[in-house]
mmCIF file of C-alpha atoms in Angstrom:
data_model
loop_
_atom_site.group_PDB
_atom_site.id
_atom_site.type_symbol
_atom_site.label_atom_id
_atom_site.label_comp_id
_atom_site.label_asym_id
_atom_site.label_seq_id
_atom_site.Cartn_x
_atom_site.Cartn_y
_atom_site.Cartn_z
ATOM 1 C CA MET A 1 -9.531 54.654 -39.856
ATOM 2 C CA THR A 2 -12.891 53.868 -41.388
ATOM 3 C CA GLY A 3 -13.097 51.184 -44.059
ATOM 4 C CA LYS A 4 -10.380 49.533 -46.032
ATOM 5 C CA LYS A 5 -7.973 51.533 -48.153
ATOM 6 C CA ASN A 6 -7.707 50.728 -51.859
ATOM 7 C CA ILE A 7 -4.245 49.808 -53.078
ATOM 8 C CA PHE A 8 -3.312 49.513 -56.750
ATOM 9 C CA ALA A 9 -0.373 47.112 -57.060
ATOM 10 C CA ILE A 10 1.657 47.178 -60.265
ATOM 11 C CA ILE A 11 3.780 44.123 -61.057
ATOM 12 C CA GLY A 12 6.782 45.135 -63.156
ATOM 13 C CA SER A 13 7.727 41.660 -64.327
ATOM 14 C CA ALA A 14 7.067 40.444 -67.861
ATOM 15 C CA SER A 15 6.485 36.941 -66.461
ATOM 16 C CA SER A 16 2.903 36.033 -65.578
ATOM 17 C CA ASP A 17 4.042 33.884 -62.615
ATOM 18 C CA SER A 18 6.883 35.960 -61.210
ATOM 19 C CA ALA A 19 8.367 36.104 -57.728
ATOM 20 C CA ASN A 20 7.210 39.738 -57.700
ATOM 21 C CA LEU A 21 3.602 38.645 -58.138
ATOM 22 C CA LYS A 22 3.959 36.025 -55.385
ATOM 23 C CA LEU A 23 5.435 38.640 -53.069
ATOM 24 C CA VAL A 24 2.585 41.098 -53.673
ATOM 25 C CA GLU A 25 0.016 38.331 -53.214
ATOM 26 C CA GLN A 26 1.566 37.562 -49.826
ATOM 27 C CA ILE A 27 1.595 41.246 -48.860
ATOM 28 C CA ALA A 28 -2.073 41.476 -49.902
ATOM 29 C CA SER A 29 -2.979 38.493 -47.730
ATOM 30 C CA LEU A 30 -1.071 39.933 -44.753
ATOM 31 C CA THR A 31 -2.911 43.263 -45.059
ATOM 32 C CA ILE A 32 -6.373 41.977 -45.971
ATOM 33 C CA ASP A 33 -7.931 43.592 -42.879
ATOM 34 C CA LEU A 34 -6.706 47.056 -43.929
ATOM 35 C CA PHE A 35 -6.360 47.041 -47.701
ATOM 36 C CA ASN A 36 -8.299 46.030 -50.792
ATOM 37 C CA VAL A 37 -5.413 45.247 -53.138
ATOM 38 C CA THR A 38 -6.023 45.267 -56.879
ATOM 39 C CA ILE A 39 -3.113 43.644 -58.706
ATOM 40 C CA PHE A 40 -2.233 44.820 -62.211
ATOM 41 C CA ASN A 41 -0.046 42.108 -63.736
ATOM 42 C CA ASP A 42 -0.465 42.804 -67.422
ATOM 43 C CA LEU A 43 1.783 45.695 -68.427
ATOM 44 C CA LYS A 44 2.199 44.152 -71.883
ATOM 45 C CA THR A 45 -1.385 45.163 -72.708
ATOM 46 C CA LEU A 46 -0.474 48.851 -72.526
ATOM 47 C CA PRO A 47 0.512 50.435 -75.859
ATOM 48 C CA HIS A 48 3.909 52.008 -76.352
ATOM 49 C CA PHE A 49 4.091 55.500 -74.931
ATOM 50 C CA ASP A 50 3.104 58.242 -77.355
ATOM 51 C CA PRO A 51 3.411 61.779 -75.965
ATOM 52 C CA GLU A 52 0.895 63.170 -78.452
ATOM 53 C CA LEU A 53 -1.753 60.636 -77.440
ATOM 54 C CA SER A 54 -0.877 61.038 -73.774
ATOM 55 C CA ALA A 55 -1.747 64.725 -73.782
ATOM 56 C CA GLY A 56 -4.723 64.435 -76.113
ATOM 57 C CA ASP A 57 -6.796 61.305 -76.450
ATOM 58 C CA PRO A 58 -5.057 58.387 -74.720
ATOM 59 C CA PRO A 59 -6.095 54.808 -75.528
ATOM 60 C CA ALA A 60 -8.807 53.221 -73.357
ATOM 61 C CA SER A 61 -6.296 50.914 -71.650
ATOM 62 C CA ILE A 62 -4.265 53.941 -70.553
ATOM 63 C CA VAL A 63 -7.375 55.761 -69.342
ATOM 64 C CA ALA A 64 -8.294 52.706 -67.238
ATOM 65 C CA PHE A 65 -4.726 52.388 -65.902
ATOM 66 C CA ARG A 66 -4.617 56.065 -64.951
ATOM 67 C CA GLU A 67 -8.063 55.878 -63.320
ATOM 68 C CA ALA A 68 -6.958 52.918 -61.209
ATOM 69 C CA ILE A 69 -4.018 54.964 -59.920
ATOM 70 C CA GLU A 70 -6.162 58.044 -59.349
ATOM 71 C CA LYS A 71 -8.886 56.174 -57.434
ATOM 72 C CA SER A 72 -6.442 54.309 -55.212
ATOM 73 C CA ASP A 73 -5.428 55.404 -51.735
ATOM 74 C CA GLY A 74 -1.935 54.130 -52.443
ATOM 75 C CA VAL A 75 0.167 52.438 -55.098
ATOM 76 C CA LEU A 76 2.515 49.511 -54.616
ATOM 77 C CA ILE A 77 5.082 48.781 -57.313
ATOM 78 C CA CYS A 78 6.963 45.491 -57.207
ATOM 79 C CA THR A 79 9.447 44.878 -59.983
ATOM 80 C CA PRO A 80 12.506 42.924 -60.966
ATOM 81 C CA GLU A 81 15.545 44.514 -62.542
ATOM 82 C CA TYR A 82 16.332 43.702 -66.175
ATOM 83 C CA VAL A 83 19.859 44.492 -67.388
ATOM 84 C CA PHE A 84 20.498 46.990 -64.562
ATOM 85 C CA SER A 85 17.267 48.875 -65.275
ATOM 86 C CA LEU A 86 13.505 48.732 -64.933
ATOM 87 C CA PRO A 87 11.631 46.322 -67.183
ATOM 88 C CA SER A 88 10.490 48.116 -70.332
ATOM 89 C CA GLY A 89 6.803 47.459 -69.630
ATOM 90 C CA LEU A 90 6.969 49.209 -66.256
ATOM 91 C CA LYS A 91 8.982 52.120 -67.648
ATOM 92 C CA ASN A 92 6.420 52.446 -70.441
ATOM 93 C CA ALA A 93 3.504 52.482 -67.964
ATOM 94 C CA LEU A 94 5.175 55.161 -65.855
ATOM 95 C CA GLU A 95 5.891 57.263 -68.953
ATOM 96 C CA TRP A 96 2.133 57.371 -69.618
ATOM 97 C CA CYS A 97 1.827 59.129 -66.230
ATOM 98 C CA VAL A 98 4.520 61.792 -66.714
ATOM 99 C CA ALA A 99 2.206 64.489 -68.099
ATOM 100 C CA THR A 100 -0.259 63.946 -65.238
ATOM 101 C CA THR A 101 -0.350 64.643 -61.518
ATOM 102 C CA LEU A 102 -1.554 61.120 -60.703
ATOM 103 C CA PHE A 103 1.393 60.317 -58.482
ATOM 104 C CA SER A 104 1.704 63.747 -56.830
ATOM 105 C CA GLU A 105 1.656 63.044 -53.081
ATOM 106 C CA LYS A 106 0.228 59.558 -53.756
ATOM 107 C CA PRO A 107 1.485 57.168 -51.048
ATOM 108 C CA CYS A 108 3.715 54.619 -52.761
ATOM 109 C CA GLY A 109 5.532 51.474 -51.762
ATOM 110 C CA LEU A 110 8.450 50.587 -54.012
ATOM 111 C CA ILE A 111 9.868 47.062 -54.033
ATOM 112 C CA THR A 112 12.601 45.770 -56.288
ATOM 113 C CA ALA A 113 12.937 41.995 -56.006
ATOM 114 C CA SER A 114 15.526 40.553 -58.337
ATOM 115 C CA ALA A 115 18.861 38.760 -58.576
ATOM 116 C CA SER A 116 20.724 42.001 -57.809
ATOM 117 C CA GLY A 117 18.304 44.882 -58.282
ATOM 118 C CA GLN A 118 20.341 47.813 -56.990
ATOM 119 C CA LYS A 119 20.415 49.855 -60.216
ATOM 120 C CA GLY A 120 16.761 49.159 -61.025
ATOM 121 C CA HIS A 121 15.798 50.134 -57.469
ATOM 122 C CA GLU A 122 17.678 53.426 -57.770
ATOM 123 C CA GLU A 123 16.027 54.115 -61.131
ATOM 124 C CA LEU A 124 12.547 53.376 -59.771
ATOM 125 C CA GLN A 125 13.052 55.772 -56.872
ATOM 126 C CA LEU A 126 14.363 58.497 -59.192
ATOM 127 C CA ILE A 127 11.383 58.159 -61.534
ATOM 128 C CA MET A 128 8.890 58.175 -58.673
ATOM 129 C CA LYS A 129 10.558 61.248 -57.123
ATOM 130 C CA THR A 130 10.245 62.940 -60.513
ATOM 131 C CA LEU A 131 6.530 62.048 -60.551
ATOM 132 C CA MET A 132 6.317 63.537 -57.013
ATOM 133 C CA ALA A 133 5.144 60.280 -55.433
ATOM 134 C CA LYS A 134 5.075 60.155 -51.654
ATOM 135 C CA PHE A 135 7.399 57.487 -50.234
ATOM 136 C CA THR A 136 10.044 57.153 -47.551
ATOM 137 C CA ASP A 137 13.166 55.057 -47.132
ATOM 138 C CA ASP A 138 11.029 52.686 -45.057
ATOM 139 C CA THR A 139 8.473 52.258 -47.863
ATOM 140 C CA THR A 140 11.134 51.133 -50.308
ATOM 141 C CA LEU A 141 12.555 47.635 -50.223
ATOM 142 C CA LEU A 142 15.308 45.913 -52.180
ATOM 143 C CA ILE A 143 15.230 42.113 -52.074
ATOM 144 C CA GLN A 144 18.308 40.614 -53.699
ATOM 145 C CA GLY A 145 18.463 36.959 -54.741
ATOM 146 C CA VAL A 146 14.674 36.808 -54.670
ATOM 147 C CA LYS A 147 14.222 33.406 -56.306
ATOM 148 C CA GLY A 148 16.079 31.708 -53.443
ATOM 149 C CA LYS A 149 13.812 33.340 -50.857
ATOM 150 C CA PHE A 150 10.723 31.247 -51.723
ATOM 151 C CA ASP A 151 9.923 27.597 -51.016
ATOM 152 C CA GLU A 152 8.434 25.088 -53.476
ATOM 153 C CA GLN A 153 4.906 26.330 -52.712
ATOM 154 C CA LYS A 154 5.988 29.884 -53.612
ATOM 155 C CA ASN A 155 5.837 31.085 -50.002
ATOM 156 C CA LEU A 156 8.452 33.457 -48.680
ATOM 157 C CA ARG A 157 10.716 31.354 -46.448
ATOM 158 C CA ASP A 158 13.821 33.441 -45.754
ATOM 159 C CA THR A 159 13.506 34.789 -42.190
ATOM 160 C CA GLU A 160 15.538 37.956 -42.778
ATOM 161 C CA THR A 161 13.474 38.802 -45.861
ATOM 162 C CA ILE A 162 10.251 38.102 -43.954
ATOM 163 C CA ARG A 163 11.415 40.527 -41.254
ATOM 164 C CA LYS A 164 12.183 43.198 -43.875
ATOM 165 C CA VAL A 165 8.834 42.673 -45.618
ATOM 166 C CA ASP A 166 7.024 42.959 -42.273
ATOM 167 C CA ALA A 167 8.822 46.254 -41.522
ATOM 168 C CA PHE A 168 8.000 47.498 -45.035
ATOM 169 C CA ILE A 169 4.317 46.622 -44.531
ATOM 170 C CA GLU A 170 4.165 48.525 -41.236
ATOM 171 C CA ALA A 171 5.753 51.621 -42.794
ATOM 172 C CA TYR A 172 3.510 51.417 -45.867
ATOM 173 C CA LYS A 173 0.368 51.043 -43.734
ATOM 174 C CA SER A 174 1.346 54.161 -41.817
ATOM 175 C CA LEU A 175 2.039 56.131 -45.000
ATOM 176 C CA VAL A 176 -1.306 55.199 -46.578
ATOM 177 C CA ILE A 177 -3.439 55.549 -43.463
ATOM 178 C CA ASN A 178 -1.911 58.873 -42.404
ATOM 179 C CA LYS A 179 -1.835 60.500 -45.861
#
């Protein structure tokens, strides 16, 4: 491999200081030798999906969001589950990509980190399959009870979760590097 790969990480949480953000920041620091990770933690700045604008003249914020996906070597999505579903901001962002081929064969890592998360995780995988994203079972990760997995300094402390995150990172590295 020559040079670092560019990863666009999308944080699905509506909170500016979420456990999902902390998790992605830790993944970014663990992969700093391989990846340049750009974190997008501001889904609320994207306008509500409009299919007519999407196909014609999308807003500048959507153009920039799409370009970040297109220029990346891989995408990492880390999201909580809200009411057994994806957060509306993340669903909205993904809807802006439906009429594109941005995710077609794009290496993706999909993490759902929430209190439960199972239904949101299933929904995220279904949407990303529909968008033809490239991911495997090993590049998806469900972390349940996420708030209890961090210490006071917001570092991941749960040994089983650390092991799962490490395995996820190895699989994701392989997917991105060997694309």
